[in-house]
PDB file of C-alpha atoms in Angstrom:
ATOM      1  CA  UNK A   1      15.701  34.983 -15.878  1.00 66.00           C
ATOM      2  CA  UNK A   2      15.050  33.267 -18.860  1.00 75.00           C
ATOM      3  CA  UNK A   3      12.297  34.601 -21.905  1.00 86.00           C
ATOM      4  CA  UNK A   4       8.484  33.210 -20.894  1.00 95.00           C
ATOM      5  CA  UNK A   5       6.983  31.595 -24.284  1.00 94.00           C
ATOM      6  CA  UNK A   6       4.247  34.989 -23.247  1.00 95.00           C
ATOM      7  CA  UNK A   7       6.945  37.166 -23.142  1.00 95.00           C
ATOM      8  CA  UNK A   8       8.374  36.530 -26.267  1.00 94.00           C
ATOM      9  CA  UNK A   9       5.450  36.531 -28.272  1.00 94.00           C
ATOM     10  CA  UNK A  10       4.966  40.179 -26.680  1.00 95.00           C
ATOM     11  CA  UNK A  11       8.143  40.927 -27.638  1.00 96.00           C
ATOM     12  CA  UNK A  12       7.515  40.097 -31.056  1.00 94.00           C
ATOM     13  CA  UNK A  13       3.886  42.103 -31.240  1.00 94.00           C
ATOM     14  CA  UNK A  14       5.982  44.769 -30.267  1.00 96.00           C
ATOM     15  CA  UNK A  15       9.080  44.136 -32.759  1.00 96.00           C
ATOM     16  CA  UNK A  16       6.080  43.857 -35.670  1.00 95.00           C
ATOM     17  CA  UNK A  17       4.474  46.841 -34.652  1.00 95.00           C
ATOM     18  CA  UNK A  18       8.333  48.934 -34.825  1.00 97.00           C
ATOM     19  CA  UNK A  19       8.815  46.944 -38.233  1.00 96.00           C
ATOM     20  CA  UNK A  20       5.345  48.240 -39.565  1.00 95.00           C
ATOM     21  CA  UNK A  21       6.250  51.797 -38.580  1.00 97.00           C
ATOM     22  CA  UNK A  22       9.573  51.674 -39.745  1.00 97.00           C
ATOM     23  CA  UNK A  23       8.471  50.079 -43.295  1.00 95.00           C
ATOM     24  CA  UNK A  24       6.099  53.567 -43.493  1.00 96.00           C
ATOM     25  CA  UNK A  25       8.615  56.146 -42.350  1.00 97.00           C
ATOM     26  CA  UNK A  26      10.830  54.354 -45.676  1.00 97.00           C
ATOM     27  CA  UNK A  27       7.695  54.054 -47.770  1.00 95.00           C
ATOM     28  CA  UNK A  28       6.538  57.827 -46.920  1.00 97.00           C
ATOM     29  CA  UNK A  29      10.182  58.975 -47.823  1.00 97.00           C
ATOM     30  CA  UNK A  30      10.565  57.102 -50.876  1.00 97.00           C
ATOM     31  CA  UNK A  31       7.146  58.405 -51.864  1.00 97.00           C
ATOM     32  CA  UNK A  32       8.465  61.959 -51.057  1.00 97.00           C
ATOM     33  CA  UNK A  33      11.510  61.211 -52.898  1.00 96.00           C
ATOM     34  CA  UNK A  34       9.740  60.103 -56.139  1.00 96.00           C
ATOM     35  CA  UNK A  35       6.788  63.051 -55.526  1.00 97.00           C
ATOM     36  CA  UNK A  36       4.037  60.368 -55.529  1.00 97.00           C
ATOM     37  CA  UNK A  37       1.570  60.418 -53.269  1.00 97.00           C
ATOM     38  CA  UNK A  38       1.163  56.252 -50.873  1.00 96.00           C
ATOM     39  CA  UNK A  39      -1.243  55.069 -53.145  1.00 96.00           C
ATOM     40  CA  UNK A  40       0.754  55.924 -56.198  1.00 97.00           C
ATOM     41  CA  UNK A  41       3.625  54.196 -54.448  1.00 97.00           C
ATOM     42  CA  UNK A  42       1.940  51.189 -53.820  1.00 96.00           C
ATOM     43  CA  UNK A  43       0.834  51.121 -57.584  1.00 97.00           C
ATOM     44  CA  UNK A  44       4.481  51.198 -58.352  1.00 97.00           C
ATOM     45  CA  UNK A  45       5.330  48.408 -55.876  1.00 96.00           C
ATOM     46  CA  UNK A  46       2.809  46.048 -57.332  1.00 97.00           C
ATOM     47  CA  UNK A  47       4.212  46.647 -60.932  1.00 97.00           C
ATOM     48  CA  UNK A  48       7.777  46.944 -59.751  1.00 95.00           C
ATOM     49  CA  UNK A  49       6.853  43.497 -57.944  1.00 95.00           C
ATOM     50  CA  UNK A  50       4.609  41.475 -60.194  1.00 96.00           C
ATOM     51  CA  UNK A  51       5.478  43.032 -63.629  1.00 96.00           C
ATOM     52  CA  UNK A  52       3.065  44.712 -66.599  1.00 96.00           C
ATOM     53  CA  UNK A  53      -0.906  44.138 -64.872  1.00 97.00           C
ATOM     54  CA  UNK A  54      -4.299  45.045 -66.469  1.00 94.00           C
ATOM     55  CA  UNK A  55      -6.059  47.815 -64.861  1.00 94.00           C
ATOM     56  CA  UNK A  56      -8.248  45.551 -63.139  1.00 94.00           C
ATOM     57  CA  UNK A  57      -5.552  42.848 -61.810  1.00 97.00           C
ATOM     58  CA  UNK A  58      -3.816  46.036 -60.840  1.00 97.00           C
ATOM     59  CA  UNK A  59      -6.992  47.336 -58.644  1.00 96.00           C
ATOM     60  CA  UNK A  60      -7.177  43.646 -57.035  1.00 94.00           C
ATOM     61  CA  UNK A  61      -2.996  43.897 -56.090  1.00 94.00           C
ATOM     62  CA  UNK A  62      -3.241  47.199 -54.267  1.00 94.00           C
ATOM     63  CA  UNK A  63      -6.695  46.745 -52.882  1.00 89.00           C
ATOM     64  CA  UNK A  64      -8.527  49.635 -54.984  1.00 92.00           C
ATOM     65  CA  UNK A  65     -11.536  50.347 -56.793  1.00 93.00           C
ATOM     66  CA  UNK A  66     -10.775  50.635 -60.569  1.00 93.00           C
ATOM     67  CA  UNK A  67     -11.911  54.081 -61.046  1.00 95.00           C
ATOM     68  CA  UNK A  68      -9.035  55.051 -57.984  1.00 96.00           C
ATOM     69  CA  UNK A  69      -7.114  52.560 -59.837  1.00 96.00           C
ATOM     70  CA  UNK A  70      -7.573  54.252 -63.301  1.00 95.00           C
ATOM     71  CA  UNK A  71      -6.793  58.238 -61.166  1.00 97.00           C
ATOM     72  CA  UNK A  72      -3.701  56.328 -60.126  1.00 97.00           C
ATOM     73  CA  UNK A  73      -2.384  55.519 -63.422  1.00 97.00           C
ATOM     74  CA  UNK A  74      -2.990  58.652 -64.944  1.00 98.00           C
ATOM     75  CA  UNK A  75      -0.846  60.438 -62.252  1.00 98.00           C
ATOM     76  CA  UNK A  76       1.751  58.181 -62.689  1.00 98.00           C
ATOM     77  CA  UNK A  77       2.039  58.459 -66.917  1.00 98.00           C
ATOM     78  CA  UNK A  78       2.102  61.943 -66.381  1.00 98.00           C
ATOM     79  CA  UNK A  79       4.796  61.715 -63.985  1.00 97.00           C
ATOM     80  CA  UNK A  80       6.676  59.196 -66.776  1.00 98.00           C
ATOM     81  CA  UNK A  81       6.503  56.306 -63.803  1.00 98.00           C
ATOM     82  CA  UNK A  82       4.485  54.112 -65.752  1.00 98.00           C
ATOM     83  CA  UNK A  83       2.738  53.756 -69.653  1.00 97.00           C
ATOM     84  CA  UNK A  84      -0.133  51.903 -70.895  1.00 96.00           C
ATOM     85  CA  UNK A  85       0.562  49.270 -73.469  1.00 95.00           C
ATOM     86  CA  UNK A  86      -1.928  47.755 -76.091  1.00 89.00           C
ATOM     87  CA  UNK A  87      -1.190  43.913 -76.508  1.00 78.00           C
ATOM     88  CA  UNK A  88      -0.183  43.130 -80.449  1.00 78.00           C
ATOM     89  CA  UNK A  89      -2.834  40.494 -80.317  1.00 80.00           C
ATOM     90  CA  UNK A  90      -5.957  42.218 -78.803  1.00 75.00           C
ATOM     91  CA  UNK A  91      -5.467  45.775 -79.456  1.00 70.00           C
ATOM     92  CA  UNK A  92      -7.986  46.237 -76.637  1.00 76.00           C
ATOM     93  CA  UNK A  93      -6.652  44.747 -74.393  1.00 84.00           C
ATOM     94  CA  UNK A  94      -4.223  47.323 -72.672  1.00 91.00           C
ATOM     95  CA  UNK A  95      -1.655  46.388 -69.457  1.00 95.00           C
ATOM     96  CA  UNK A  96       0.239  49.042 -67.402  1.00 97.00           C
ATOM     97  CA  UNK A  97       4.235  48.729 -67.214  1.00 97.00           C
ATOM     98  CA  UNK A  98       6.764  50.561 -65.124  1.00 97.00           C
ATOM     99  CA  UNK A  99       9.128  52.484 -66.934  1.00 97.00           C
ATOM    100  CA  UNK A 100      12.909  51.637 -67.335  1.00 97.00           C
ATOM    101  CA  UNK A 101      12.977  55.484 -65.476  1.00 95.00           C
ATOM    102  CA  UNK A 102      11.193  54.456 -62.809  1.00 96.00           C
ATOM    103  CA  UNK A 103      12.530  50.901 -62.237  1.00 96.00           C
ATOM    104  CA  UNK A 104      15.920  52.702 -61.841  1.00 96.00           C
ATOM    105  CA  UNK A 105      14.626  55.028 -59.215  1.00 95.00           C
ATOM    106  CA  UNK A 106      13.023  52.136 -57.610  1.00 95.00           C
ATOM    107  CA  UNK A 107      16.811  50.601 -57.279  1.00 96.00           C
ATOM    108  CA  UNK A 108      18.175  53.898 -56.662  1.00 96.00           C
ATOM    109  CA  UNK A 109      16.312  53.941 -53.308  1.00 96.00           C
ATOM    110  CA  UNK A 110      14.889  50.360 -52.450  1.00 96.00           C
ATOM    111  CA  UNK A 111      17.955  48.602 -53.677  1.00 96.00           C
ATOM    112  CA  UNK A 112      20.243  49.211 -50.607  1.00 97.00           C
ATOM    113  CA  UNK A 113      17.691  47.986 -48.075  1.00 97.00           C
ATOM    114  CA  UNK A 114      16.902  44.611 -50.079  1.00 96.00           C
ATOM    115  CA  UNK A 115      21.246  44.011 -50.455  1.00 97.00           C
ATOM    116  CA  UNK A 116      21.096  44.554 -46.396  1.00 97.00           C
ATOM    117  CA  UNK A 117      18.362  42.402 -45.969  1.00 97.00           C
ATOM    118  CA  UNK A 118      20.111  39.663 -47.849  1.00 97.00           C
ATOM    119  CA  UNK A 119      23.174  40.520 -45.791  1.00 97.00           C
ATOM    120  CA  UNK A 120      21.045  40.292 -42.775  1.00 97.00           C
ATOM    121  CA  UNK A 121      19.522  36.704 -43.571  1.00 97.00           C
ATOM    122  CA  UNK A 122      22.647  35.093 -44.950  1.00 98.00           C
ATOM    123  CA  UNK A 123      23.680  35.210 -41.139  1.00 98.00           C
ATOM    124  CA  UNK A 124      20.165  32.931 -40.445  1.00 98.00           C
ATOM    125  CA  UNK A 125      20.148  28.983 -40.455  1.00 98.00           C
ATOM    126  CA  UNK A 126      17.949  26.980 -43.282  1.00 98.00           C
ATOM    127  CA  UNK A 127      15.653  26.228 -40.188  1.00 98.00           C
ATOM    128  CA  UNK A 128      15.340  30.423 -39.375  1.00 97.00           C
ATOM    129  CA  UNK A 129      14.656  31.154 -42.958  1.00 98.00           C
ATOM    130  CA  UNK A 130      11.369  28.979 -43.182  1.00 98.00           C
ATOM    131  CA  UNK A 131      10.288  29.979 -39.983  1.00 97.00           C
ATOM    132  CA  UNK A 132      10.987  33.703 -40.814  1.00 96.00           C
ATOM    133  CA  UNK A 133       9.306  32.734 -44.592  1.00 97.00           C
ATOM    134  CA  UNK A 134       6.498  31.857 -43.107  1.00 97.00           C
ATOM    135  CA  UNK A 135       5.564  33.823 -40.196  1.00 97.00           C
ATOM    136  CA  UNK A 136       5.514  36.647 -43.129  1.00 96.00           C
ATOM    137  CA  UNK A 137       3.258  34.755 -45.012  1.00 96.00           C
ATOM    138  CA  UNK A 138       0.888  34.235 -42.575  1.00 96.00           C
ATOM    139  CA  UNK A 139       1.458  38.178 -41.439  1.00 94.00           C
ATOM    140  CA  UNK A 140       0.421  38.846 -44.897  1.00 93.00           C
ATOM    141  CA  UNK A 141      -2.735  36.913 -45.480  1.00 95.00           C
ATOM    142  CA  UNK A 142      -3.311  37.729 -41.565  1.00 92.00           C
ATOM    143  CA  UNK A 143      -3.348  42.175 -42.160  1.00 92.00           C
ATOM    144  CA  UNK A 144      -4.894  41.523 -45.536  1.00 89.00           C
ATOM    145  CA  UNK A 145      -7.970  39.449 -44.120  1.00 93.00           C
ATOM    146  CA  UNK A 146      -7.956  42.258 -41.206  1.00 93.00           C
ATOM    147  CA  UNK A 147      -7.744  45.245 -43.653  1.00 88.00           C
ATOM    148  CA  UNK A 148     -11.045  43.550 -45.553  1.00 88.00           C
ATOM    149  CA  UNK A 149     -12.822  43.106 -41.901  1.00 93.00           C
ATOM    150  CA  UNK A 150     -12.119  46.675 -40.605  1.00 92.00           C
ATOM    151  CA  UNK A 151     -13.123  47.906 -44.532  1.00 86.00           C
ATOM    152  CA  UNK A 152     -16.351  46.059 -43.882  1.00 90.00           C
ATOM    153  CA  UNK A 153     -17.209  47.403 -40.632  1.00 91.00           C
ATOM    154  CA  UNK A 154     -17.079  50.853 -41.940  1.00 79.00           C
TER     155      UNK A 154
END
């Protein structure tokens, strides 16, 4: 008997919900691995990702206040993970960079997943790609517009 449209999206709640968990059990390990506690991991993830931030465009990428944000950095430049730097220009102006150390780790541990992901969408037509590309995007703005809602309700 052939997939119902219904059943499929099921299917794919389902296959979401598995990715989601499976994304945490690596995230939790790698966090374990690099003694950092989730929040300090997704710190790292939006530098590793996005490159030297502010403080403030830091808070905004990980969804934190910027006094958690500010705790945050200081366990992580104690741990060597990351260092404030003061621009040339505007000596007050100060961003927050991942260390050469901790980039390394980063591909140490993250690196093997993202070469078998490739591996895993090189076998997926033009046509699969975009619809893959954007069901994620939409994910994305979808949990993040959810996250604010249940944050709100609280």
């Amino acid at each position: 008997m052939p997939d119902t449209r219904e059943q499929l999206i099921a299917d794919i709640g389902r296959a979401v919900s598995e990715f989601q968990d499976a994304t945490d059990e690596v995230d939790e390990a790698g966090a374990a691995r690099l003694g950092v506690n989730r929040t300090d991991l997704r710190c790292l993830n939006a530098l590793n990702r996005h490159g030297a931030l502010t403080a403030g465009a830091l808070a905004t990428a990980v969804g934190l206040s910027t006094g958690a944000t500010t705790i945050a950095v200081d366990r992580l430049v104690r741990q060597g993970y990351v260092e404030r730097v003061r621009a040339d220009q505007d000596r007050r102006r100060i961003t927050i960079t991942i260390t050469p150390a901790a980039t390394a780790l980063i591909e140490e541990l993250w690196g093997p997943i993202e070469e078998e992901s490739h591996e895993l969408l090189r076998r997926r037509s033009q046509a699969e790609l975009k619809a893959i590309r954007e069901f994620l995007r939409e994910g994305a703005e979808f949990q993040t517009d959810h996250a604010a809602r249940i944050r709100r309700e609280t």
